[in-house]
Amino acid sequence: MATKKTVSASEPETAVKPKTTKTAAKPKATAAKPKTVKKTVKTTKTEEKKKILFVASEATPFIATGGLAEVIGSLSTALAKTGKFDVRVVIPLFSDIKKEYKDKFSYMGNIYVHLAWRNQYCGVFSYVKDGVTFYFIDNEFYFKRPGCYGYYDDGERFAFFSRSVLEIMPFLNFYPDVMHCHDWQAALAAIYLKTNYCFREEYQFIRALFTIHNIEYQGQYSMDLLCDLFDIHGSYRYLVEYNNCINLMKGAIECCERFSTVSPRYAQEIKDPYFAHGLDKIIRNNEFKLTGILNGIDDVGYSCEHDEHLFANFSAEDFSNKAICKKELQDMLNLPQKPDTPIIAMVTRLVSHKGLDLVTNIIEELLKDDIQFIVLGTGDSHFERYFCDLTKRYPDKFSANIVFNGDLSRKIYSGSDIFLMPSKSEPCGLSQMIACRYGTIPVVRETGGLYDSIKPLVNGYTFANYNAHDMLYVIREAVSAYKNKEEWTKLMKRAATTDFSWSHSAKEYENLYFDMLK
Ligand code: GLC
């Protein structure tokens, strides 16, 4: 658990020092000298900014296992850019955080965090990026392990993390106006605020917002752990108990001021048992505080004009270099270089709810057509093996890439023609938006954020039912449309210029925060 107190001097300007009471109590601050007045005005101005604290388990560019990290990284930046918020983010200091960043973090100090009978070291590091202050909670016993999740004691790890978030507030002298918690790993922060902290003066005005990025992962634990591990008093059992288990997502929904999901359609869907993984009743009971806000993407980072990972850059005005991206991609993946054969691509976790059952059902039928098919991603071993087998049997048509590779993903987004995303459910989905940015036309199932972001014939193709042949029919529609170069180019242009930036959605979060603070 011991942590080296490595204070980096490489970028001192990124260090954030906790305000000391000494500074705050300086009698000079009240003096009427012009200089001091100026200072006071300045302070008031920063204080006018509403204080937002994101609590999450991952954030780009530091560590990412999925879309959650991208949203934390890009939404926080977009909110800070409005100039209306002092945005800070807190995540665990996982050992897999990229070294290039870790070396630049500043050590701020440590406290001890009490959780039931445990009393644990909690180091705090910080780093400022694009106007957002990131805090990293250090405890090597909990976080010095490969990856982020999947350990027997994940419940304890994220309980410690969530408790630390509340405990570091006095240390940082930062009490947010809105504590915005994301997914079950941060659910306990909202729960602890309600059960243990909101009675204290400094914490009484903190409002909790809880965002569900995926309702499938709820954080469910045995009821026995309520006091001993989660340190929740028996009188609050009713808040977290669901179906004879502790359900942390349920607890956060009950305890938060408001909750949200990552698309308006998903906000509707999760009231239905088909989508809710057992929580539909809780969602319906708390519907009055639910909002759906569609995610945006980092449209500067994902840009066909500037992305350095591409074989060649192009623009929505001139797609001609996209042909180079395609040719080089085919070459790289050992597919024949056929400029007029459409490439259909999937960049996805290889799990059933991403619609892979539909794909495996019709793929051999589809491979009879003049197409090439590329898959990139890792996941369930039976899908991995199945796609590798297809590559062996159809080497000229199918390419399975069983890796998680950001560079290759961008080469695939830019070099393909059609992007397939037939998810059974999809809270938001970012890949369909990213594909659009590179002029690659999405074919999606009408669910969650796919429904909200892709409109048939405007910027993609859609199908409604979770049915393999409905999907095949629409893929073939897209493939035949691809042959009409003039119309296809117009479609590519509409896709590439669809506004998926945060500008609209950040505004919606802004309104939600202000509404909560009324
Ligand atoms: C989860 C969801 C995905 C969403 C992402 C970011 O990974 O499954 O649909 O885009 O969170 O909110």
Short mmCIF file of C-alpha atoms and ligand atoms in Angstrom, two decimals:
data_model
loop_
_atom_site.label_atom_id
_atom_site.label_comp_id
_atom_site.label_asym_id
_atom_site.label_seq_id
_atom_site.Cartn_x
_atom_site.Cartn_y
_atom_site.Cartn_z
CA MET A 1 0.00 0.00 0.00
CA ALA A 2 2.96 2.23 0.50
CA THR A 3 3.23 4.82 -2.20
CA LYS A 4 6.30 6.67 -3.23
CA LYS A 5 5.86 10.34 -2.74
CA THR A 6 7.12 11.09 -6.20
CA VAL A 7 6.52 14.73 -6.79
CA SER A 8 7.09 15.49 -10.42
CA ALA A 9 8.80 18.71 -11.23
CA SER A 10 8.47 18.25 -14.99
CA GLU A 11 5.27 20.28 -15.27
CA PRO A 12 4.84 22.29 -12.13
CA GLU A 13 2.24 24.51 -13.77
CA THR A 14 -0.15 21.57 -13.78
CA ALA A 15 -0.06 21.17 -10.02
CA VAL A 16 -3.14 22.15 -8.10
CA LYS A 17 -2.51 23.05 -4.51
CA PRO A 18 -5.26 22.69 -1.95
CA LYS A 19 -6.26 26.05 -0.58
CA THR A 20 -4.88 26.41 2.90
CA THR A 21 -7.04 27.90 5.60
CA LYS A 22 -4.18 30.24 6.22
CA THR A 23 -4.68 31.94 2.87
CA ALA A 24 -8.43 32.06 3.29
CA ALA A 25 -8.16 33.68 6.71
CA LYS A 26 -5.72 36.41 5.73
CA PRO A 27 -7.03 39.58 7.36
CA LYS A 28 -5.58 41.59 4.46
CA ALA A 29 -8.29 40.21 2.19
CA THR A 30 -10.78 42.61 3.75
CA ALA A 31 -8.57 45.67 3.51
CA ALA A 32 -9.77 48.39 1.18
CA LYS A 33 -6.52 48.83 -0.74
CA PRO A 34 -7.11 48.92 -4.52
CA LYS A 35 -4.91 45.89 -5.04
CA THR A 36 -6.95 43.84 -2.62
CA VAL A 37 -10.22 44.96 -4.19
CA LYS A 38 -8.97 43.70 -7.50
CA LYS A 39 -8.16 40.38 -5.89
CA THR A 40 -11.60 40.12 -4.33
CA VAL A 41 -13.30 40.77 -7.66
CA LYS A 42 -11.21 38.06 -9.26
CA THR A 43 -12.09 35.56 -6.53
CA THR A 44 -15.77 36.36 -6.81
CA LYS A 45 -15.62 35.74 -10.52
CA THR A 46 -14.14 32.25 -10.11
CA GLU A 47 -16.56 31.55 -7.34
CA GLU A 48 -19.43 32.35 -9.64
CA LYS A 49 -18.49 29.32 -11.66
CA LYS A 50 -20.52 26.33 -10.60
CA LYS A 51 -18.35 23.56 -9.26
CA ILE A 52 -18.81 20.20 -10.96
CA LEU A 53 -17.09 17.04 -9.80
CA PHE A 54 -17.20 14.01 -12.11
CA VAL A 55 -16.76 10.72 -10.28
CA ALA A 56 -15.93 7.83 -12.58
CA SER A 57 -13.72 4.80 -12.96
CA GLU A 58 -11.97 5.79 -16.19
CA ALA A 59 -11.25 8.85 -18.33
CA THR A 60 -9.44 9.54 -21.58
CA PRO A 61 -6.61 10.21 -22.23
CA PHE A 62 -5.39 8.49 -19.06
CA ILE A 63 -7.10 5.12 -19.09
CA ALA A 64 -9.92 3.68 -21.21
CA THR A 65 -11.65 0.36 -21.57
CA GLY A 66 -14.71 1.72 -23.38
CA GLY A 67 -17.01 4.59 -24.26
CA LEU A 68 -17.39 5.71 -20.63
CA ALA A 69 -13.81 6.97 -20.58
CA GLU A 70 -14.30 8.97 -23.77
CA VAL A 71 -17.40 10.64 -22.40
CA ILE A 72 -15.70 11.54 -19.12
CA GLY A 73 -12.71 13.00 -20.97
CA SER A 74 -14.58 14.89 -23.66
CA LEU A 75 -17.70 16.04 -21.78
CA SER A 76 -15.66 17.45 -18.90
CA THR A 77 -13.53 19.41 -21.36
CA ALA A 78 -16.58 20.70 -23.23
CA LEU A 79 -18.18 21.89 -19.97
CA ALA A 80 -14.99 23.61 -18.84
CA LYS A 81 -14.79 25.40 -22.19
CA THR A 82 -18.15 27.09 -21.60
CA GLY A 83 -16.40 29.13 -18.89
CA LYS A 84 -19.39 28.60 -16.60
CA PHE A 85 -18.02 25.68 -14.62
CA ASP A 86 -15.04 24.73 -12.53
CA VAL A 87 -14.89 21.11 -13.71
CA ARG A 88 -12.89 18.49 -11.87
CA VAL A 89 -12.78 14.74 -12.35
CA VAL A 90 -11.76 12.04 -9.92
CA ILE A 91 -10.75 8.51 -10.92
CA PRO A 92 -8.67 5.74 -9.28
CA LEU A 93 -4.93 5.74 -9.90
CA PHE A 94 -4.91 2.43 -11.78
CA SER A 95 -1.45 1.11 -12.54
CA ASP A 96 -2.35 0.89 -16.25
CA ILE A 97 -2.70 4.67 -16.51
CA LYS A 98 -0.39 5.70 -19.32
CA LYS A 99 3.12 6.38 -18.05
CA GLU A 100 3.52 9.47 -20.22
CA TYR A 101 0.80 11.08 -18.08
CA LYS A 102 1.53 9.40 -14.74
CA ASP A 103 5.03 10.88 -14.75
CA LYS A 104 3.51 14.34 -14.87
CA PHE A 105 1.01 13.96 -12.04
CA SER A 106 1.59 16.06 -8.96
CA TYR A 107 1.43 14.50 -5.54
CA MET A 108 -0.84 16.56 -3.33
CA GLY A 109 -0.70 14.60 -0.10
CA ASN A 110 -2.53 11.78 1.60
CA ILE A 111 -5.28 11.12 4.07
CA TYR A 112 -6.67 8.00 5.71
CA VAL A 113 -10.11 6.84 4.71
CA HIS A 114 -12.38 5.02 7.11
CA LEU A 115 -14.73 2.35 5.77
CA ALA A 116 -16.41 0.10 8.33
CA TRP A 117 -13.48 -1.41 10.29
CA ARG A 118 -10.95 -0.51 7.61
CA ASN A 119 -8.72 2.52 7.75
CA GLN A 120 -6.89 2.87 4.45
CA TYR A 121 -4.21 5.05 2.94
CA CYS A 122 -5.52 7.40 0.25
CA GLY A 123 -3.00 9.37 -1.76
CA VAL A 124 -4.15 12.20 -4.00
CA PHE A 125 -2.46 13.14 -7.25
CA SER A 126 -3.58 15.82 -9.68
CA TYR A 127 -3.12 16.94 -13.23
CA VAL A 128 -4.69 19.77 -15.21
CA LYS A 129 -5.62 19.22 -18.82
CA ASP A 130 -7.56 21.56 -21.12
CA GLY A 131 -9.00 23.50 -18.20
CA VAL A 132 -10.14 20.40 -16.29
CA THR A 133 -8.50 19.31 -13.03
CA PHE A 134 -8.15 15.55 -12.73
CA TYR A 135 -7.61 13.89 -9.35
CA PHE A 136 -6.30 10.37 -8.98
CA ILE A 137 -6.98 8.31 -5.87
CA ASP A 138 -3.97 6.25 -4.96
CA ASN A 139 -4.01 3.03 -2.99
CA GLU A 140 -1.74 0.35 -4.34
CA PHE A 141 -3.50 -2.48 -2.52
CA TYR A 142 -6.69 -1.73 -4.46
CA PHE A 143 -5.49 -0.25 -7.74
CA LYS A 144 -2.00 -1.55 -8.48
CA ARG A 145 -3.29 -4.39 -10.63
CA PRO A 146 -3.55 -4.90 -14.38
CA GLY A 147 -6.77 -3.62 -15.97
CA CYS A 148 -9.59 -1.86 -14.17
CA TYR A 149 -12.22 -4.44 -13.30
CA GLY A 150 -12.94 -8.09 -12.85
CA TYR A 151 -11.43 -8.70 -9.40
CA TYR A 152 -13.13 -10.65 -6.58
CA ASP A 153 -13.06 -7.53 -4.42
CA ASP A 154 -14.33 -4.96 -6.95
CA GLY A 155 -17.12 -4.05 -4.52
CA GLU A 156 -14.59 -3.15 -1.85
CA ARG A 157 -12.31 -1.37 -4.31
CA PHE A 158 -15.03 0.96 -5.55
CA ALA A 159 -16.48 1.41 -2.06
CA PHE A 160 -13.06 2.66 -0.99
CA PHE A 161 -12.86 4.85 -4.09
CA SER A 162 -16.33 6.36 -3.56
CA ARG A 163 -15.72 6.98 0.13
CA SER A 164 -12.40 8.62 -0.72
CA VAL A 165 -14.16 11.01 -3.11
CA LEU A 166 -16.18 12.40 -0.20
CA GLU A 167 -13.28 12.30 2.23
CA ILE A 168 -10.87 14.28 0.04
CA MET A 169 -13.28 17.22 -0.22
CA PRO A 170 -12.12 18.88 3.03
CA PHE A 171 -8.51 18.10 2.10
CA LEU A 172 -8.95 19.84 -1.27
CA ASN A 173 -11.29 22.44 0.18
CA PHE A 174 -13.51 21.67 -2.79
CA TYR A 175 -17.19 20.97 -2.22
CA PRO A 176 -18.89 20.67 -5.60
CA ASP A 177 -22.30 22.11 -6.38
CA VAL A 178 -22.99 19.02 -8.45
CA MET A 179 -21.32 15.69 -7.87
CA HIS A 180 -21.85 13.88 -11.16
CA CYS A 181 -21.39 10.12 -10.63
CA HIS A 182 -21.07 7.73 -13.56
CA ASP A 183 -22.08 4.06 -13.56
CA TRP A 184 -22.13 1.61 -10.67
CA GLN A 185 -18.46 2.07 -9.75
CA ALA A 186 -19.29 5.62 -8.60
CA ALA A 187 -22.80 4.83 -7.32
CA LEU A 188 -21.65 4.64 -3.70
CA ALA A 189 -20.50 8.26 -3.78
CA ALA A 190 -24.15 9.29 -4.29
CA ILE A 191 -25.27 6.76 -1.68
CA TYR A 192 -22.74 7.87 0.95
CA LEU A 193 -23.63 11.50 0.36
CA LYS A 194 -27.22 10.71 1.27
CA THR A 195 -26.53 8.30 4.15
CA ASN A 196 -23.43 9.71 5.83
CA TYR A 197 -22.42 13.16 4.63
CA CYS A 198 -25.30 15.45 3.69
CA PHE A 199 -25.96 16.11 7.40
CA ARG A 200 -22.63 17.90 7.69
CA GLU A 201 -22.63 21.60 7.02
CA GLU A 202 -20.01 21.64 4.25
CA TYR A 203 -21.71 18.84 2.33
CA GLN A 204 -25.31 19.93 2.72
CA PHE A 205 -25.63 21.75 -0.61
CA ILE A 206 -23.98 19.11 -2.81
CA ARG A 207 -26.43 17.75 -5.36
CA ALA A 208 -25.83 14.29 -6.84
CA LEU A 209 -26.46 13.44 -10.47
CA PHE A 210 -26.09 9.81 -11.48
CA THR A 211 -25.55 8.84 -15.12
CA ILE A 212 -26.23 5.33 -16.38
CA HIS A 213 -23.93 4.48 -19.27
CA ASN A 214 -25.03 0.87 -19.31
CA ILE A 215 -27.76 -0.60 -17.13
CA GLU A 216 -26.39 -4.09 -17.59
CA TYR A 217 -23.68 -3.58 -14.98
CA GLN A 218 -25.37 -2.73 -11.68
CA GLY A 219 -22.92 -3.71 -8.93
CA GLN A 220 -24.84 -6.47 -7.16
CA TYR A 221 -23.60 -7.94 -3.90
CA SER A 222 -24.76 -10.18 -1.09
CA MET A 223 -26.86 -8.47 1.58
CA ASP A 224 -24.35 -9.66 4.24
CA LEU A 225 -21.86 -7.07 3.05
CA LEU A 226 -24.07 -4.08 3.86
CA CYS A 227 -22.40 -3.01 7.11
CA ASP A 228 -19.17 -4.94 7.13
CA LEU A 229 -17.97 -3.94 3.67
CA PHE A 230 -20.05 -1.06 2.39
CA ASP A 231 -20.43 0.60 5.77
CA ILE A 232 -24.10 1.36 5.22
CA HIS A 233 -26.19 1.46 8.39
CA GLY A 234 -29.01 -1.10 8.60
CA SER A 235 -31.59 1.69 8.67
CA TYR A 236 -30.61 2.53 5.06
CA ARG A 237 -30.94 -1.04 3.87
CA TYR A 238 -34.14 -0.11 1.99
CA LEU A 239 -32.20 2.29 -0.24
CA VAL A 240 -29.83 -0.29 -1.70
CA GLU A 241 -31.74 -3.56 -1.37
CA TYR A 242 -33.27 -5.04 -4.51
CA ASN A 243 -34.31 -8.64 -5.09
CA ASN A 244 -32.60 -9.69 -1.82
CA CYS A 245 -29.27 -8.25 -2.95
CA ILE A 246 -27.38 -5.03 -2.56
CA ASN A 247 -27.81 -3.27 -5.89
CA LEU A 248 -25.56 -0.20 -6.05
CA MET A 249 -27.11 1.21 -9.23
CA LYS A 250 -30.54 0.99 -7.64
CA GLY A 251 -29.14 2.69 -4.54
CA ALA A 252 -27.70 5.57 -6.55
CA ILE A 253 -31.00 6.04 -8.42
CA GLU A 254 -32.83 6.26 -5.09
CA CYS A 255 -30.28 8.57 -3.47
CA CYS A 256 -29.49 11.02 -6.27
CA GLU A 257 -31.25 14.28 -6.92
CA ARG A 258 -31.53 13.46 -10.63
CA PHE A 259 -30.34 10.67 -12.90
CA SER A 260 -29.70 10.47 -16.60
CA THR A 261 -28.81 8.08 -19.39
CA VAL A 262 -26.76 8.65 -22.48
CA SER A 263 -29.53 8.99 -25.05
CA PRO A 264 -33.21 10.02 -24.98
CA ARG A 265 -34.26 6.73 -26.57
CA TYR A 266 -32.43 4.66 -23.95
CA ALA A 267 -34.12 6.72 -21.22
CA GLN A 268 -37.42 5.46 -22.63
CA GLU A 269 -36.20 1.93 -23.22
CA ILE A 270 -34.96 1.22 -19.70
CA LYS A 271 -38.48 1.56 -18.36
CA ASP A 272 -39.15 -1.68 -20.22
CA PRO A 273 -38.08 -5.11 -18.89
CA TYR A 274 -36.58 -5.99 -22.30
CA PHE A 275 -33.82 -3.43 -21.78
CA ALA A 276 -33.64 -2.89 -18.03
CA HIS A 277 -31.87 -6.02 -16.77
CA GLY A 278 -34.36 -6.20 -13.90
CA LEU A 279 -34.36 -2.52 -12.93
CA ASP A 280 -37.39 -1.36 -14.97
CA LYS A 281 -39.58 -1.02 -11.86
CA ILE A 282 -37.01 1.21 -10.16
CA ILE A 283 -36.64 3.31 -13.31
CA ARG A 284 -40.40 3.72 -13.62
CA ASN A 285 -40.75 4.67 -9.95
CA ASN A 286 -38.07 7.33 -10.34
CA GLU A 287 -39.05 8.45 -13.84
CA PHE A 288 -39.77 11.96 -12.59
CA LYS A 289 -36.04 12.60 -12.12
CA LEU A 290 -34.78 10.89 -15.31
CA THR A 291 -33.37 12.66 -18.40
CA GLY A 292 -31.80 11.23 -21.57
CA ILE A 293 -28.97 13.24 -23.12
CA LEU A 294 -27.23 11.99 -26.25
CA ASN A 295 -23.45 11.75 -25.92
CA GLY A 296 -21.25 13.76 -28.21
CA ILE A 297 -17.76 12.81 -29.37
CA ASP A 298 -14.47 14.61 -29.45
CA ASP A 299 -14.90 15.85 -33.01
CA VAL A 300 -11.45 17.42 -33.06
CA GLY A 301 -9.78 14.14 -32.11
CA TYR A 302 -11.91 12.25 -34.63
CA SER A 303 -11.41 14.22 -37.81
CA CYS A 304 -10.64 12.84 -41.25
CA GLU A 305 -8.80 16.08 -42.02
CA HIS A 306 -6.34 16.00 -39.13
CA ASP A 307 -6.17 12.48 -37.72
CA GLU A 308 -2.51 11.46 -37.86
CA HIS A 309 -3.33 7.77 -37.64
CA LEU A 310 -4.83 7.71 -41.13
CA PHE A 311 -2.92 6.54 -44.21
CA ALA A 312 -4.05 9.79 -45.86
CA ASN A 313 -6.22 12.69 -44.81
CA PHE A 314 -9.33 13.82 -46.64
CA SER A 315 -12.33 16.05 -46.05
CA ALA A 316 -16.09 16.11 -46.42
CA GLU A 317 -15.52 18.35 -49.47
CA ASP A 318 -13.07 16.00 -51.11
CA PHE A 319 -13.15 12.30 -50.30
CA SER A 320 -10.63 11.31 -52.97
CA ASN A 321 -7.91 10.34 -50.45
CA LYS A 322 -10.31 7.96 -48.74
CA ALA A 323 -9.43 5.61 -51.63
CA ILE A 324 -5.82 5.60 -50.40
CA CYS A 325 -7.00 4.76 -46.88
CA LYS A 326 -8.98 1.87 -48.33
CA LYS A 327 -6.19 0.56 -50.52
CA GLU A 328 -3.62 0.66 -47.70
CA LEU A 329 -6.04 -0.95 -45.28
CA GLN A 330 -6.71 -3.81 -47.68
CA ASP A 331 -2.98 -4.21 -48.10
CA MET A 332 -2.33 -4.17 -44.37
CA LEU A 333 -5.01 -6.79 -43.66
CA ASN A 334 -4.07 -9.02 -46.63
CA LEU A 335 -7.30 -8.41 -48.48
CA PRO A 336 -7.24 -8.03 -52.27
CA GLN A 337 -6.96 -4.36 -53.29
CA LYS A 338 -10.34 -3.90 -54.92
CA PRO A 339 -11.35 -0.25 -54.98
CA ASP A 340 -14.97 -0.93 -55.98
CA THR A 341 -15.71 -3.73 -53.55
CA PRO A 342 -17.37 -2.24 -50.48
CA ILE A 343 -15.69 -2.92 -47.15
CA ILE A 344 -18.10 -3.55 -44.28
CA ALA A 345 -16.47 -3.07 -40.88
CA MET A 346 -17.23 -3.70 -37.23
CA VAL A 347 -15.16 -2.24 -34.38
CA THR A 348 -16.73 -3.68 -31.29
CA ARG A 349 -16.47 -5.72 -28.15
CA LEU A 350 -17.17 -9.27 -29.25
CA VAL A 351 -20.18 -9.90 -27.05
CA SER A 352 -23.64 -11.08 -27.89
CA HIS A 353 -25.57 -7.86 -27.20
CA LYS A 354 -23.53 -6.06 -29.85
CA GLY A 355 -25.61 -8.04 -32.35
CA LEU A 356 -23.01 -10.68 -33.14
CA ASP A 357 -25.63 -13.43 -33.05
CA LEU A 358 -27.24 -11.74 -36.04
CA VAL A 359 -23.91 -11.43 -37.80
CA THR A 360 -22.89 -15.07 -37.31
CA ASN A 361 -26.33 -16.09 -38.55
CA ILE A 362 -26.03 -14.48 -41.99
CA ILE A 363 -22.31 -13.89 -42.55
CA GLU A 364 -21.73 -16.84 -44.86
CA GLU A 365 -24.71 -15.77 -46.95
CA LEU A 366 -23.36 -12.22 -47.09
CA LEU A 367 -19.86 -13.38 -48.00
CA LYS A 368 -21.26 -14.77 -51.27
CA ASP A 369 -21.75 -11.14 -52.38
CA ASP A 370 -18.96 -8.94 -53.72
CA ILE A 371 -17.96 -7.46 -50.33
CA GLN A 372 -15.10 -7.55 -47.85
CA PHE A 373 -15.72 -7.76 -44.12
CA ILE A 374 -13.41 -6.58 -41.31
CA VAL A 375 -13.85 -7.19 -37.60
CA LEU A 376 -11.74 -5.53 -34.89
CA GLY A 377 -12.16 -6.24 -31.19
CA THR A 378 -11.83 -8.71 -28.37
CA GLY A 379 -14.43 -10.45 -26.25
CA ASP A 380 -16.12 -13.81 -25.80
CA SER A 381 -13.83 -16.59 -26.93
CA HIS A 382 -16.45 -18.38 -29.02
CA PHE A 383 -16.88 -15.25 -31.18
CA GLU A 384 -13.11 -14.74 -31.37
CA ARG A 385 -12.63 -18.34 -32.56
CA TYR A 386 -15.54 -18.14 -34.98
CA PHE A 387 -14.21 -15.00 -36.69
CA CYS A 388 -10.66 -16.38 -36.86
CA ASP A 389 -12.05 -19.48 -38.52
CA LEU A 390 -13.91 -17.33 -41.08
CA THR A 391 -10.63 -15.56 -41.90
CA LYS A 392 -9.06 -18.93 -42.67
CA ARG A 393 -11.95 -20.04 -44.83
CA TYR A 394 -12.49 -16.72 -46.65
CA PRO A 395 -9.01 -15.13 -46.70
CA ASP A 396 -9.94 -12.86 -49.61
CA LYS A 397 -13.09 -11.57 -48.01
CA PHE A 398 -12.90 -11.71 -44.23
CA SER A 399 -10.37 -10.25 -41.83
CA ALA A 400 -10.61 -10.88 -38.08
CA ASN A 401 -8.38 -8.72 -35.89
CA ILE A 402 -8.72 -9.93 -32.33
CA VAL A 403 -7.05 -7.01 -30.59
CA PHE A 404 -7.91 -3.71 -28.94
CA ASN A 405 -5.93 -1.27 -31.05
CA GLY A 406 -6.74 2.42 -31.28
CA ASP A 407 -4.48 3.07 -34.25
CA LEU A 408 -5.91 0.22 -36.31
CA SER A 409 -9.46 1.20 -35.35
CA ARG A 410 -8.96 4.64 -36.94
CA LYS A 411 -7.48 3.05 -40.06
CA ILE A 412 -10.56 0.84 -40.26
CA TYR A 413 -13.02 3.68 -39.62
CA SER A 414 -11.42 5.71 -42.41
CA GLY A 415 -10.67 2.96 -44.93
CA SER A 416 -14.05 1.19 -44.85
CA ASP A 417 -17.27 2.06 -46.67
CA ILE A 418 -19.98 0.69 -44.40
CA PHE A 419 -19.93 0.43 -40.61
CA LEU A 420 -22.14 -2.25 -39.08
CA MET A 421 -23.57 -1.84 -35.57
CA PRO A 422 -26.57 -4.14 -35.09
CA SER A 423 -26.69 -3.97 -31.26
CA LYS A 424 -29.50 -5.63 -29.37
CA SER A 425 -29.32 -2.67 -27.02
CA GLU A 426 -27.02 0.34 -27.14
CA PRO A 427 -27.25 3.05 -24.49
CA CYS A 428 -25.58 5.51 -26.84
CA GLY A 429 -22.76 4.04 -28.88
CA LEU A 430 -19.94 6.23 -30.09
CA SER A 431 -18.59 4.15 -32.98
CA GLN A 432 -21.47 4.98 -35.32
CA MET A 433 -20.70 8.68 -34.83
CA ILE A 434 -16.98 8.17 -35.26
CA ALA A 435 -17.59 6.20 -38.49
CA CYS A 436 -19.67 9.10 -39.81
CA ARG A 437 -16.81 11.50 -39.14
CA TYR A 438 -14.69 9.45 -41.59
CA GLY A 439 -17.40 9.24 -44.26
CA THR A 440 -18.14 5.59 -43.48
CA ILE A 441 -21.85 4.89 -43.58
CA PRO A 442 -23.40 3.24 -40.52
CA VAL A 443 -25.91 0.42 -40.77
CA VAL A 444 -27.47 0.23 -37.31
CA ARG A 445 -30.34 -1.30 -35.42
CA GLU A 446 -32.86 1.25 -34.20
CA THR A 447 -32.13 1.15 -30.49
CA GLY A 448 -30.87 3.60 -27.86
CA GLY A 449 -28.37 6.13 -29.13
CA LEU A 450 -28.17 4.39 -32.51
CA TYR A 451 -31.78 5.37 -33.06
CA ASP A 452 -31.12 8.93 -31.90
CA SER A 453 -27.98 9.53 -33.95
CA ILE A 454 -28.50 7.71 -37.25
CA LYS A 455 -31.39 8.65 -39.51
CA PRO A 456 -32.21 6.45 -42.50
CA LEU A 457 -30.87 7.87 -45.77
CA VAL A 458 -29.81 11.08 -44.01
CA ASN A 459 -26.58 9.69 -42.56
CA GLY A 460 -26.98 5.91 -42.62
CA TYR A 461 -29.22 2.86 -42.83
CA THR A 462 -31.31 1.39 -40.04
CA PHE A 463 -33.46 -1.64 -39.29
CA ALA A 464 -35.96 -2.05 -36.47
CA ASN A 465 -36.27 -5.68 -35.42
CA TYR A 466 -33.52 -7.76 -33.91
CA ASN A 467 -33.64 -10.11 -36.84
CA ALA A 468 -30.70 -11.40 -38.89
CA HIS A 469 -32.45 -11.26 -42.25
CA ASP A 470 -33.87 -7.79 -41.65
CA MET A 471 -30.27 -6.78 -41.07
CA LEU A 472 -29.03 -8.62 -44.17
CA TYR A 473 -31.70 -6.92 -46.27
CA VAL A 474 -30.58 -3.47 -45.14
CA ILE A 475 -26.87 -4.25 -45.56
CA ARG A 476 -27.63 -5.30 -49.15
CA GLU A 477 -29.58 -2.08 -49.66
CA ALA A 478 -26.50 -0.13 -48.57
CA VAL A 479 -24.19 -2.25 -50.73
CA SER A 480 -26.33 -1.61 -53.80
CA ALA A 481 -26.56 2.13 -53.02
CA TYR A 482 -22.74 2.17 -52.76
CA LYS A 483 -22.59 1.43 -56.48
CA ASN A 484 -24.20 4.76 -57.31
CA LYS A 485 -21.07 6.84 -56.68
CA GLU A 486 -22.75 10.22 -56.99
CA GLU A 487 -25.53 9.49 -54.48
CA TRP A 488 -23.13 7.65 -52.18
CA THR A 489 -20.77 10.61 -52.06
CA LYS A 490 -23.68 12.87 -51.08
CA LEU A 491 -24.56 10.43 -48.31
CA MET A 492 -20.92 10.34 -47.14
CA LYS A 493 -20.90 14.10 -47.02
CA ARG A 494 -24.09 14.26 -44.96
CA ALA A 495 -22.67 11.66 -42.56
CA ALA A 496 -19.31 13.40 -42.24
CA THR A 497 -20.93 16.77 -41.55
CA THR A 498 -23.54 15.61 -39.03
CA ASP A 499 -22.89 17.58 -35.86
CA PHE A 500 -21.80 15.06 -33.22
CA SER A 501 -19.78 17.58 -31.24
CA TRP A 502 -20.58 18.16 -27.57
CA SER A 503 -21.87 21.66 -28.26
CA HIS A 504 -25.53 20.68 -28.14
CA SER A 505 -25.35 17.97 -25.46
CA ALA A 506 -23.05 19.90 -23.13
CA LYS A 507 -25.69 22.63 -23.19
CA GLU A 508 -28.27 20.07 -22.07
CA TYR A 509 -26.07 19.00 -19.16
CA GLU A 510 -25.59 22.67 -18.36
CA ASN A 511 -29.36 23.16 -18.19
CA LEU A 512 -29.71 20.05 -16.08
CA TYR A 513 -27.07 21.24 -13.59
CA PHE A 514 -28.67 24.67 -13.30
CA ASP A 515 -32.07 23.09 -12.88
CA MET A 516 -30.72 20.93 -10.06
CA LEU A 517 -29.23 23.95 -8.36
CA LYS A 518 -32.36 26.07 -8.39
C1 GLC B 1 -21.32 2.46 -22.47
C2 GLC B 1 -22.45 2.13 -23.42
C3 GLC B 1 -22.30 2.86 -24.75
C4 GLC B 1 -22.08 4.34 -24.49
C5 GLC B 1 -20.90 4.54 -23.55
C6 GLC B 1 -20.65 5.99 -23.21
O1 GLC B 1 -20.13 1.88 -22.90
O2 GLC B 1 -22.53 0.73 -23.65
O3 GLC B 1 -23.45 2.70 -25.54
O4 GLC B 1 -21.80 5.00 -25.70
O5 GLC B 1 -21.14 3.86 -22.33
O6 GLC B 1 -21.76 6.60 -22.60
#
